[in-house]
Amino acid sequence: MIVLATSDKGGTGRSVTTSNLAYRRALQGDDVCYLDFDFGSPTAGAVFGIEAAGRGVKTGAGAHSYLLGDVAEPARIDIWRESSWLKKERPPGAGRLVLVAGDEGGGEFQVQPQMIERCQVLLARLTEEFDVILVDLSAGRSYAADIVQGATATIGAGTPVRWLVFHRWTRQHILAAHGLVFGERGIVQNGERLGYTREQMEDSIRFVRTAVQEPDSPQLGLLRPTQASWLHQCHEELLKLAAQRGLGRSMVAGVIPWDPVLQWREQIIRDLDIDSTQIANPETGQAFDDVALHLTRTSH
Amino acid sequence: MTAPRHSTRRTAPTAGPWPVLLGEVRTALLRHSRAVGVETVEELLELAPAATVRLTSRPLARGVSTDVVEGVHCRLPSGSGRRVEGVGTIVSRAVVTGGRIAQASSRALVLPATAPRRQNWSAYLARQGIIEALGPGGGDDLAAGFLAPHRPDVLDLGAVANRLLDRVQTSLLLDGASPLRTTRTRLRFVVAAAGSGGGPSTPAPPRFSVDVDGVRTLLLRADLHGTGRELDGAETDLATQVQKGLDLAEFDGGGAAELMTLCEDVAVHDWLLTVLQRLVDNLDEAPARNGRIERIGPAIEQLLHLWMPGAHAEPELSWVWSALEGRPGFSRQWASIVARIRNELDLSILRALTADGGQARRAGPAEEL
């Protein structure tokens, strides 16, 4: 399965959430590849704690160079072994976890037909090896997104393609996410141009709400009653807006609660961070686990 | 970091015997939900319009594409880092075995140049799969360089093979729904001329090894003549013979294609071992135990019956398989894996049965009431 991760705007926590999903899914036993296609800011290396690829690789063998045709195959990094957060070996029962990093100083580029072909070849190779390939795209519409969407259109019906659209839980973000998916030249329309039906496209797209503070969460216990009731009202309004804009419950793959670790140090949240040092909230780990487990679920 | 495990590497290159056959095979599971039929194999391997695909059905279905020839002019590998240019062509082909395993292989037979300067392309194109080496160094130096970790800007047979494999794997005839995840394997092989000293009696045993990067290496000494002519010895001799009008096409056809088939066969079996070994290696790791036993299912259904070492090898090359069965012992490892799978299945059936039995016993008295 190929999972395309995108977001309406920057700062939604798309990369950090996607990285955590990759980590959790691998722990659940699948072979997982994280493909960093956020060419403007390939930061997955930093999130996974891989120093040599903190802002993309410097060797000129990243995903960006590959698409440009500079290398025959992009470099791969074994996250279990290389990550400074982890124990330098694959945990028992876990699948493989591999990063195909971007290039430092990559940047955007114009789409050329050969790039779509190269991208298709890369994805086909990766689907031979990995159960789940998470492709991290940049925020909003990008050339990278066009290339990947073009490449997945002919990858073969046996390889399901899903979209995860990350957005924060605010009015502006809901509207922007709606535009990105359902708007003019949005993901659905692009898909229709590539030969998918509207139903197929809508079936393949799910939203992930990030940094959500539910009104009844214990973190908000210190609010004054007036604040609490106002917050409740806002939340209700957002739920209504989301439902109207096609981002309602049936379209949601998960809700990631606000978490200090994700805000201040974008990183993989390990069980150790929840149980021992307790810097991260158990709800966050649970949310990642749930979304990761249900990635392959077709209908909700 | 990744020192190769072979011992042929020399710091001071000598002339070494020519010619040397270099090649690389990439092996993968066909990106399809099940084994494909003969017609599909034929269509998959029809790399050019109306190109002939050779199909065999016994003892195991196998399709081989026509040869794809590509011209190259690039630096050749060298164990001592010497600058040796190569001009000529490489030959690649795609293979599908049992409707299930896809391969692409590329090879080139390297000879010392017949003329001190580069000739017209037509001269090279007429001799498919032959590269002329322009520069110092012998066959041993070339082989050592080829088996060492790949360096950029040097002849890359693996990349050529990989591209051809991509072409097969991205075909619209395939549904992309492979039932299990497998890694492509890389097998590099070097066949050096059997040298004049050894005589025809006992060939040196083949050497097969897996290095740190997962690259498999097969090193053979074989009769590269094919035509029965003596071609070993110093490069000047060969150059003279070539100038005398040695039929190089016949020379290549006499051995390289058969050796290629042999190496593809070795690669298929090494791949099968790699895939199955990985499945059983992780079997007893706790969290996903049940899921992992389920994952063996497709391998049992679709791969176990493909084990048939030497099925397509020429009789005169059967000694290579015999030697490989002795060391590293392909079939011994296979038998052990298959036994392990059977045991695990028996155990899982037993577990399922006893679990059911337990429930039935508990349910029993309730029914009586």
XYZ file of C-alpha atoms in Angstrom:
669
model
C 0.000 0.000 0.000
C 1.128 3.515 -0.803
C 0.064 6.268 1.574
C 0.438 9.827 0.363
C 0.686 12.289 3.244
C -0.122 15.884 2.523
C -1.502 18.911 4.339
C -3.340 22.095 3.562
C -0.711 24.398 5.025
C 2.665 24.219 6.722
C 2.904 23.695 10.465
C 0.235 21.001 10.707
C 2.661 18.427 12.078
C 2.347 16.342 8.933
C 5.957 15.136 8.824
C 6.212 14.377 12.514
C 2.887 12.548 12.521
C 3.698 10.597 9.370
C 7.058 9.592 10.834
C 5.353 8.362 13.951
C 2.853 6.392 11.882
C 5.720 4.742 10.002
C 7.421 3.875 13.294
C 4.244 2.460 14.841
C 3.297 0.483 11.764
C 6.753 -1.099 11.645
C 6.424 -2.003 15.334
C 3.122 -3.684 14.455
C 5.117 -6.028 12.204
C 4.928 -4.541 8.714
C 7.862 -3.606 6.519
C 7.608 0.159 6.188
C 9.358 2.687 3.992
C 9.222 6.429 4.537
C 9.812 8.340 1.342
C 10.618 12.005 1.900
C 9.170 13.948 -1.034
C 8.948 17.244 0.836
C 11.665 18.654 -1.361
C 11.580 22.172 0.024
C 12.161 20.981 3.565
C 13.093 17.309 3.881
C 13.177 17.011 7.651
C 12.244 13.381 8.202
C 15.882 12.573 9.002
C 15.723 14.935 11.972
C 12.409 13.523 13.199
C 13.834 9.989 13.064
C 17.008 11.127 14.830
C 19.318 10.509 11.908
C 22.027 13.111 12.021
C 23.496 12.505 8.572
C 20.112 13.227 7.003
C 18.801 15.917 9.339
C 17.817 18.226 6.497
C 18.136 15.667 3.731
C 21.249 13.795 2.656
C 24.339 15.643 1.464
C 25.614 12.834 -0.747
C 23.566 13.822 -3.778
C 21.787 10.486 -3.674
C 18.457 11.515 -2.173
C 14.955 11.193 -3.577
C 15.232 14.593 -5.275
C 18.425 13.655 -7.161
C 16.830 10.384 -8.145
C 13.809 12.077 -9.716
C 16.122 14.419 -11.614
C 17.897 11.373 -13.002
C 21.235 12.041 -11.276
C 21.387 8.653 -9.526
C 20.071 5.246 -10.535
C 18.686 4.578 -7.074
C 18.174 6.849 -4.074
C 20.089 5.986 -0.911
C 18.258 4.148 1.854
C 18.744 4.520 5.554
C 17.926 1.732 7.992
C 16.144 3.706 10.704
C 16.336 0.948 13.347
C 20.104 0.951 13.036
C 20.883 4.605 12.396
C 18.476 6.495 14.610
C 19.967 8.090 17.697
C 16.605 7.754 19.484
C 16.418 4.011 19.015
C 18.453 1.015 20.139
C 20.459 0.393 16.971
C 18.623 -2.790 16.154
C 15.234 -3.900 14.943
C 12.953 -4.650 17.901
C 11.748 -8.291 17.988
C 8.616 -8.765 15.920
C 8.943 -5.434 14.164
C 9.204 -5.117 10.405
C 11.831 -3.185 8.517
C 11.822 0.600 8.789
C 13.657 2.397 6.025
C 14.011 6.059 5.145
C 14.528 7.290 1.616
C 15.584 10.815 2.472
C 15.407 13.992 0.425
C 18.460 15.991 -0.615
C 19.763 18.901 1.382
C 19.056 22.060 -0.610
C 16.699 20.268 -2.972
C 13.891 22.693 -3.723
C 10.969 22.420 -6.103
C 11.168 21.799 -9.831
C 9.031 21.630 -12.928
C 7.359 18.333 -13.730
C 8.785 16.427 -16.649
C 7.349 13.178 -17.993
C 10.563 11.270 -17.183
C 10.154 12.209 -13.538
C 6.733 10.585 -13.378
C 8.232 7.490 -14.971
C 11.165 7.438 -12.530
C 8.802 7.939 -9.644
C 6.660 5.063 -10.842
C 9.702 2.801 -11.110
C 10.801 3.760 -7.603
C 7.353 3.122 -6.146
C 7.085 -0.196 -7.954
C 10.474 -1.268 -6.569
C 9.454 -0.222 -3.079
C 6.126 -2.054 -3.272
C 8.041 -5.260 -3.992
C 9.746 -4.906 -0.650
C 7.515 -2.974 1.710
C 3.982 -3.501 2.975
C 3.468 0.201 3.513
C 5.168 3.112 1.774
C 4.493 6.472 3.344
C 5.235 9.343 0.999
C 5.609 12.664 2.772
C 4.624 15.475 0.405
C 5.019 19.165 1.100
C 2.117 21.314 2.189
C -0.420 22.449 -0.393
C -0.160 21.792 -4.083
C 3.312 20.864 -5.213
C 5.069 19.443 -8.228
C 6.060 16.488 -6.105
C 2.400 15.769 -5.394
C 1.562 15.938 -9.114
C 4.413 13.573 -9.926
C 3.413 11.040 -7.300
C -0.251 11.175 -8.177
C 0.630 10.651 -11.835
C 2.966 7.802 -10.977
C 0.500 5.956 -8.751
C -2.233 6.094 -11.396
C -0.590 3.256 -13.331
C 1.052 1.345 -10.498
C -1.407 -1.566 -10.781
C -4.766 -2.094 -9.137
C -3.234 -4.484 -6.617
C -1.362 -1.664 -4.935
C -3.881 0.434 -3.045
C -3.157 4.150 -2.858
C -4.454 6.207 0.047
C -4.224 9.853 0.900
C -3.854 11.201 4.399
C -4.599 14.902 4.570
C -3.367 16.522 7.761
C -4.949 19.687 9.086
C -5.116 21.549 12.328
C -8.380 21.926 14.141
C -9.226 25.522 13.250
C -11.707 27.168 10.908
C -9.016 28.335 8.473
C -7.359 24.932 8.328
C -10.643 23.114 7.729
C -11.448 25.430 4.822
C -7.949 25.097 3.369
C -7.990 21.292 3.675
C -11.373 21.244 1.968
C -9.930 23.334 -0.887
C -6.877 21.138 -1.256
C -9.004 18.018 -1.592
C -12.265 19.073 -3.199
C -11.377 22.441 -4.762
C -10.434 23.456 -8.281
C -7.450 21.303 -9.401
C -7.552 19.644 -6.010
C -6.667 16.021 -5.246
C -10.097 14.700 -6.302
C -10.154 16.593 -9.594
C -6.580 15.557 -10.402
C -7.543 11.985 -9.707
C -10.531 12.254 -12.044
C -8.268 13.584 -14.790
C -6.053 10.527 -14.255
C -8.969 8.176 -14.778
C -10.303 7.519 -11.286
C -13.967 8.014 -10.496
C -15.006 10.575 -7.904
C -16.131 7.764 -5.583
C -12.800 5.995 -5.877
C -11.003 9.204 -5.011
C -13.225 9.993 -2.047
C -12.796 6.428 -0.809
C -9.033 6.794 -0.922
C -8.831 10.077 1.001
C -8.929 10.424 4.773
C -8.216 13.357 7.055
C -6.089 13.486 10.171
C -6.775 16.267 12.618
C -3.625 17.341 14.413
C -2.802 19.166 17.641
C -6.411 18.883 18.726
C -7.436 19.964 22.206
C -10.750 18.312 22.920
C -12.834 20.538 25.257
C -13.118 17.821 27.896
C -9.438 16.894 27.845
C -7.761 16.957 31.280
C -5.197 19.447 29.929
C -7.956 22.043 29.831
C -9.107 21.437 33.384
C -7.702 24.772 34.546
C -9.882 26.884 32.268
C -12.351 29.323 33.737
C -15.992 28.199 33.251
C -16.587 30.958 30.686
C -13.517 29.848 28.702
C -14.578 26.222 28.879
C -18.060 26.926 27.596
C -16.697 29.146 24.834
C -14.286 26.399 23.824
C -17.133 23.892 23.755
C -19.078 26.148 21.454
C -16.063 26.606 19.133
C -15.502 22.879 18.996
C -19.164 22.273 18.112
C -18.971 24.878 15.363
C -15.837 23.272 13.941
C -17.467 19.848 13.955
C -20.393 21.305 12.034
C -18.120 23.081 9.561
C -16.027 19.963 9.021
C -19.142 17.894 8.338
C -20.411 20.464 5.827
C -17.085 20.536 3.999
C -16.688 16.819 3.546
C -14.282 16.445 6.471
C -16.820 14.825 8.788
C -16.395 11.793 10.983
C -16.623 9.174 8.266
C -13.715 10.859 6.486
C -11.432 11.049 9.522
C -8.636 8.512 9.918
C -7.604 9.850 13.279
C -7.348 12.683 15.733
C -3.903 13.415 17.151
C -4.114 15.251 20.463
C -1.962 18.272 21.221
C 1.260 17.039 22.816
C 4.202 19.002 24.196
C 6.753 16.618 22.671
C 5.316 17.102 19.197
C 5.196 20.871 19.642
C 8.635 21.517 21.042
C 10.797 18.712 19.785
C 9.441 17.092 16.659
C 10.431 13.480 17.151
C 9.394 9.870 17.318
C 7.393 9.187 20.455
C 8.583 5.901 21.904
C 6.812 3.960 24.622
C 9.713 4.998 26.824
C 8.730 8.665 26.402
C 5.248 7.806 27.626
C 5.893 5.203 30.336
C 9.293 6.040 31.824
C 10.157 9.682 31.295
C 6.472 10.578 30.822
C 7.285 13.563 28.634
C 4.651 12.489 26.128
C 0.997 11.744 26.789
C -0.291 8.172 26.514
C -3.205 9.449 24.392
C -0.737 10.566 21.726
C 0.886 7.162 21.463
C -2.544 5.538 21.375
C -3.689 7.858 18.586
C -0.616 7.032 16.482
C -1.113 3.330 17.070
C -4.766 3.515 16.029
C -4.140 5.466 12.837
C -1.194 3.218 11.946
C -3.255 0.073 12.536
C -6.157 1.314 10.444
C -4.133 2.665 7.526
C -5.095 -0.331 5.436
C -8.757 -0.259 6.373
C -10.756 0.579 3.271
C -14.088 1.898 4.459
C -14.943 3.555 7.727
C 33.784 -0.391 5.188
C 32.520 -3.224 3.073
C 35.495 -5.309 2.227
C 34.570 -8.042 -0.184
C 35.059 -11.581 1.026
C 36.821 -12.889 -1.964
C 40.511 -13.346 -2.037
C 41.267 -12.611 -5.665
C 41.952 -8.961 -5.038
C 45.526 -8.093 -5.825
C 47.398 -4.952 -5.156
C 49.882 -5.502 -7.928
C 47.932 -6.382 -11.016
C 49.368 -8.877 -13.375
C 48.370 -9.529 -16.906
C 45.962 -12.283 -15.864
C 44.195 -14.473 -18.366
C 41.741 -13.049 -20.867
C 38.934 -13.062 -21.675
C 36.771 -12.404 -18.629
C 33.000 -12.650 -18.582
C 31.360 -10.147 -16.219
C 27.715 -10.082 -15.373
C 25.047 -9.203 -12.883
C 21.636 -10.755 -12.263
C 18.801 -9.066 -10.410
C 16.026 -11.265 -9.114
C 12.584 -10.315 -7.843
C 9.113 -11.660 -7.241
C 6.919 -10.778 -10.218
C 4.588 -7.938 -9.154
C 1.462 -9.993 -9.584
C -1.053 -11.689 -7.323
C -0.367 -15.191 -8.676
C 1.834 -17.057 -11.125
C 1.260 -15.838 -14.664
C 0.586 -18.124 -17.621
C 2.708 -18.759 -20.665
C 0.907 -16.177 -22.809
C 1.479 -13.454 -20.265
C 5.126 -14.432 -19.891
C 5.523 -14.190 -23.629
C 3.908 -10.780 -23.743
C 5.871 -9.538 -20.731
C 9.155 -10.529 -22.285
C 8.425 -9.211 -25.738
C 10.766 -6.297 -25.262
C 10.642 -5.194 -28.865
C 7.826 -5.648 -31.390
C 7.797 -9.216 -32.706
C 10.886 -10.128 -30.692
C 11.114 -13.833 -30.084
C 10.676 -15.095 -26.558
C 12.128 -18.515 -25.829
C 9.731 -20.593 -23.776
C 10.426 -23.886 -22.093
C 7.866 -25.786 -20.079
C 9.891 -28.705 -18.705
C 10.961 -29.357 -16.069
C 9.844 -25.895 -15.076
C 8.196 -23.117 -17.082
C 10.743 -20.559 -18.112
C 10.653 -17.675 -20.559
C 13.684 -15.798 -21.811
C 13.493 -12.546 -23.728
C 15.502 -11.758 -26.763
C 18.875 -10.117 -26.105
C 18.888 -6.365 -25.649
C 22.155 -4.856 -26.831
C 23.455 -1.546 -25.551
C 26.590 0.254 -26.635
C 28.930 1.422 -23.898
C 32.046 3.522 -23.740
C 33.080 3.954 -20.163
C 35.687 3.247 -17.549
C 36.092 -0.401 -16.655
C 36.447 -1.607 -13.105
C 39.980 -2.144 -11.883
C 41.103 -3.660 -8.619
C 44.196 -1.489 -8.576
C 42.349 1.671 -9.592
C 44.001 1.878 -12.995
C 42.309 3.830 -15.710
C 41.082 1.352 -18.296
C 38.535 2.386 -20.882
C 36.073 -0.074 -22.313
C 34.263 0.186 -25.625
C 31.746 -2.264 -26.925
C 28.319 -3.630 -26.135
C 26.598 -5.299 -23.241
C 23.858 -7.846 -23.644
C 20.880 -7.987 -21.324
C 17.827 -10.149 -21.133
C 14.807 -10.700 -18.949
C 13.708 -14.067 -17.616
C 10.539 -15.286 -15.915
C 10.722 -18.599 -14.066
C 7.663 -20.563 -13.008
C 5.509 -17.587 -13.984
C 6.544 -16.144 -10.649
C 10.168 -15.053 -10.447
C 11.359 -12.170 -12.616
C 14.976 -11.622 -13.469
C 17.102 -9.394 -15.595
C 20.728 -10.038 -16.334
C 23.438 -8.099 -18.106
C 26.783 -9.377 -19.225
C 29.845 -8.481 -21.183
C 32.828 -10.488 -22.257
C 35.895 -8.332 -21.898
C 38.876 -8.744 -24.208
C 41.972 -6.661 -24.715
C 41.570 -4.203 -27.565
C 42.505 -5.437 -30.994
C 43.502 -1.975 -32.151
C 45.234 0.698 -30.078
C 42.513 3.192 -30.912
C 38.762 3.286 -30.770
C 37.165 1.946 -33.917
C 33.881 2.772 -35.595
C 30.746 1.788 -33.702
C 29.804 -0.635 -36.428
C 32.851 -2.727 -35.570
C 31.718 -3.062 -31.964
C 28.043 -3.505 -32.734
C 28.825 -6.472 -34.912
C 30.129 -8.301 -31.852
C 27.334 -8.390 -29.340
C 28.210 -8.614 -25.698
C 31.886 -7.940 -26.162
C 33.780 -5.034 -24.664
C 37.323 -4.205 -25.660
C 39.566 -2.953 -22.902
C 41.815 -0.045 -23.843
C 44.502 0.310 -21.235
C 46.822 -1.520 -18.886
C 45.907 -4.334 -16.514
C 44.847 -7.916 -16.944
C 41.771 -10.027 -16.458
C 42.450 -10.528 -12.759
C 42.616 -6.806 -12.121
C 39.339 -6.319 -13.979
C 37.638 -9.130 -12.037
C 38.887 -7.779 -8.705
C 37.575 -4.313 -9.553
C 34.219 -5.694 -10.625
C 33.749 -7.677 -7.428
C 34.776 -4.788 -5.175
C 32.065 -2.321 -4.046
C 30.788 -0.402 -7.038
C 32.365 2.956 -7.802
C 30.567 5.719 -9.625
C 31.487 6.387 -13.261
C 32.532 2.781 -13.793
C 30.687 0.243 -15.976
C 27.543 -0.607 -14.016
C 25.980 -3.816 -15.282
C 23.731 -3.935 -12.235
C 22.055 -0.648 -13.114
C 21.396 -1.852 -16.659
C 19.880 -5.098 -15.387
C 17.835 -3.242 -12.809
C 16.350 -0.944 -15.450
C 15.328 -3.929 -17.534
C 13.774 -5.575 -14.491
C 11.884 -2.339 -13.808
C 10.512 -2.522 -17.320
C 9.079 -5.966 -16.664
C 7.864 -5.110 -13.181
C 6.012 -1.953 -14.220
C 4.232 -3.668 -17.099
C 0.531 -2.947 -17.262
C -0.057 -6.690 -17.581
C 0.769 -7.044 -13.891
C -1.697 -6.212 -11.143
C 0.920 -5.145 -8.619
C -0.645 -7.297 -5.891
C 2.330 -9.454 -4.890
C 1.280 -11.744 -2.057
C 4.512 -11.283 -0.129
C 7.229 -8.686 0.305
C 10.628 -9.640 -0.955
C 13.864 -7.833 -1.642
C 15.534 -7.867 -5.030
C 18.793 -9.744 -4.872
C 21.968 -8.864 -6.742
C 24.273 -11.562 -7.987
C 27.521 -10.536 -9.598
C 29.475 -13.133 -11.420
C 32.862 -13.367 -12.975
C 33.877 -16.182 -15.238
C 37.576 -16.214 -15.867
C 39.152 -18.270 -18.593
C 40.206 -21.628 -17.203
C 43.902 -20.863 -17.772
C 46.329 -22.984 -19.691
C 48.075 -24.628 -16.730
C 45.102 -26.483 -15.269
C 44.320 -28.578 -18.276
C 40.887 -30.030 -18.884
C 40.971 -32.408 -15.875
C 39.486 -30.791 -12.739
C 38.118 -27.269 -12.836
C 38.656 -25.073 -9.787
C 35.511 -25.093 -7.609
C 33.135 -22.127 -7.995
C 33.154 -19.621 -5.166
C 29.859 -18.254 -3.957
C 29.665 -15.623 -1.232
C 27.336 -13.012 0.196
C 28.984 -9.767 1.226
C 27.945 -7.207 3.800
C 25.834 -5.170 1.370
C 23.869 -8.257 0.405
C 25.616 -8.569 -2.958
C 26.095 -12.181 -3.993
C 29.246 -13.084 -5.800
C 29.856 -16.093 -7.960
C 33.361 -16.688 -9.164
C 33.955 -19.357 -11.769
C 36.811 -20.619 -13.811
C 35.438 -22.143 -16.949
C 36.230 -22.948 -20.463
C 35.389 -19.744 -22.246
C 36.366 -21.007 -25.637
C 33.174 -22.536 -26.773
C 34.723 -23.107 -30.150
C 37.415 -25.351 -28.800
C 40.198 -22.987 -29.680
C 42.931 -22.207 -27.211
C 42.455 -18.611 -26.245
C 44.110 -18.364 -22.875
C 47.531 -16.968 -22.245
C 48.925 -13.543 -22.779
C 46.787 -10.825 -24.257
C 49.084 -10.399 -27.222
C 48.303 -13.945 -28.242
C 44.618 -13.286 -28.203
C 45.022 -10.001 -30.008
C 46.942 -11.819 -32.673
C 44.279 -14.476 -32.891
C 41.573 -11.849 -33.159
C 43.499 -10.144 -35.916
C 43.815 -13.465 -37.634
C 40.063 -13.458 -37.958
C 38.783 -15.292 -34.909
C 35.027 -15.444 -35.095
C 34.095 -13.584 -31.954
C 30.379 -13.979 -32.431
C 30.830 -17.724 -32.444
C 33.132 -17.335 -29.500
C 30.460 -15.561 -27.455
C 27.664 -17.829 -28.535
C 29.760 -20.797 -27.598
C 29.705 -20.103 -23.905
C 28.442 -16.791 -22.573
C 24.723 -17.462 -23.032
C 24.966 -20.869 -21.345
C 26.962 -19.402 -18.487
C 24.356 -16.666 -18.182
C 21.611 -19.287 -17.874
C 23.615 -21.032 -15.190
C 24.102 -17.819 -13.207
C 20.413 -16.930 -13.535
C 19.589 -20.367 -12.178
C 21.954 -19.893 -9.238
C 20.398 -16.458 -8.651
C 16.852 -17.892 -8.630
C 17.783 -20.452 -6.001
C 19.734 -18.009 -3.899
C 16.721 -15.696 -4.045
C 14.350 -18.477 -2.971
C 16.629 -19.247 -0.041
C 16.831 -15.570 0.900
C 13.061 -15.063 0.819
C 12.177 -18.221 2.722
C 14.993 -17.823 5.233
C 13.767 -14.361 6.124
C 10.214 -15.658 6.616
C 11.306 -18.377 9.018
C 13.907 -16.215 10.780
C 11.260 -13.912 12.184
C 8.761 -16.630 12.965
C 9.325 -16.874 16.678
C 9.460 -13.169 17.418
C 6.706 -12.504 19.880
C 4.266 -9.724 19.000
C 3.147 -10.712 15.540
C 3.577 -14.485 15.772
C 0.240 -15.499 14.307
C 0.442 -12.974 11.524
C 3.842 -14.283 10.552
C 2.682 -17.841 10.211
C -0.059 -16.562 7.929
C 2.551 -14.760 5.888
C 4.226 -18.031 4.999
C 1.061 -19.162 3.223
C 1.745 -17.456 -0.103
C 5.349 -18.680 -0.071
C 4.169 -22.267 0.371
C 1.599 -21.962 -2.382
C 3.677 -20.075 -4.873
C 7.371 -20.655 -4.264
C 8.192 -24.014 -2.711
C 7.707 -25.978 -5.927
C 10.112 -23.771 -7.837
C 13.152 -25.340 -6.203
C 14.908 -27.202 -8.975
C 18.620 -26.506 -8.999
C 20.337 -27.043 -12.313
C 17.034 -27.587 -14.121
C 18.089 -25.532 -17.102
C 21.838 -25.938 -16.961
C 23.797 -27.380 -19.841
C 25.231 -30.841 -19.052
C 28.799 -29.591 -19.449
C 28.173 -27.011 -16.716
C 26.507 -29.421 -14.287
C 29.751 -29.621 -12.304
C 29.104 -26.067 -11.093
C 25.838 -27.061 -9.428
C 27.385 -30.188 -7.992
C 30.104 -28.070 -6.437
C 27.631 -25.489 -5.097
C 25.571 -28.244 -3.503
C 28.698 -29.274 -1.649
C 29.578 -25.748 -0.626
C 27.723 -23.597 0.394
C 25.118 -26.371 0.167
C 22.045 -24.725 -1.329
C 19.751 -27.749 -1.114
C 20.784 -28.558 2.473
C 19.702 -25.106 3.602
C 16.511 -25.389 1.575
C 15.625 -28.741 3.101
C 16.126 -27.311 6.564
C 13.897 -24.312 5.821
C 11.160 -26.470 4.320
C 11.276 -28.784 7.340
C 10.993 -25.789 9.632
C 7.959 -24.504 7.726
C 6.279 -27.914 7.903
C 6.902 -28.099 11.643
C 5.496 -24.644 12.200
C 2.402 -25.507 10.194
C 1.913 -28.767 12.077
C 2.261 -26.873 15.323
C -0.197 -24.194 14.330
C -2.731 -26.841 13.243
C -2.196 -28.608 16.548
C -2.710 -25.378 18.451
C -5.887 -24.642 16.536
C -7.180 -28.145 17.160
C -6.466 -28.139 20.881
C -8.011 -24.695 21.229
C -11.186 -25.988 19.519
C -11.083 -29.126 21.607
C -10.961 -27.053 24.758
C -14.020 -25.120 23.716
C -15.894 -28.245 22.738
C -15.213 -29.797 26.160
C -16.424 -26.680 27.881
C -19.506 -26.552 25.680
C -20.246 -30.248 26.174
C -21.978 -30.335 29.576
C -23.976 -27.218 28.761
C -25.525 -28.981 25.782
C -26.480 -31.920 27.907
C -28.472 -29.694 30.193
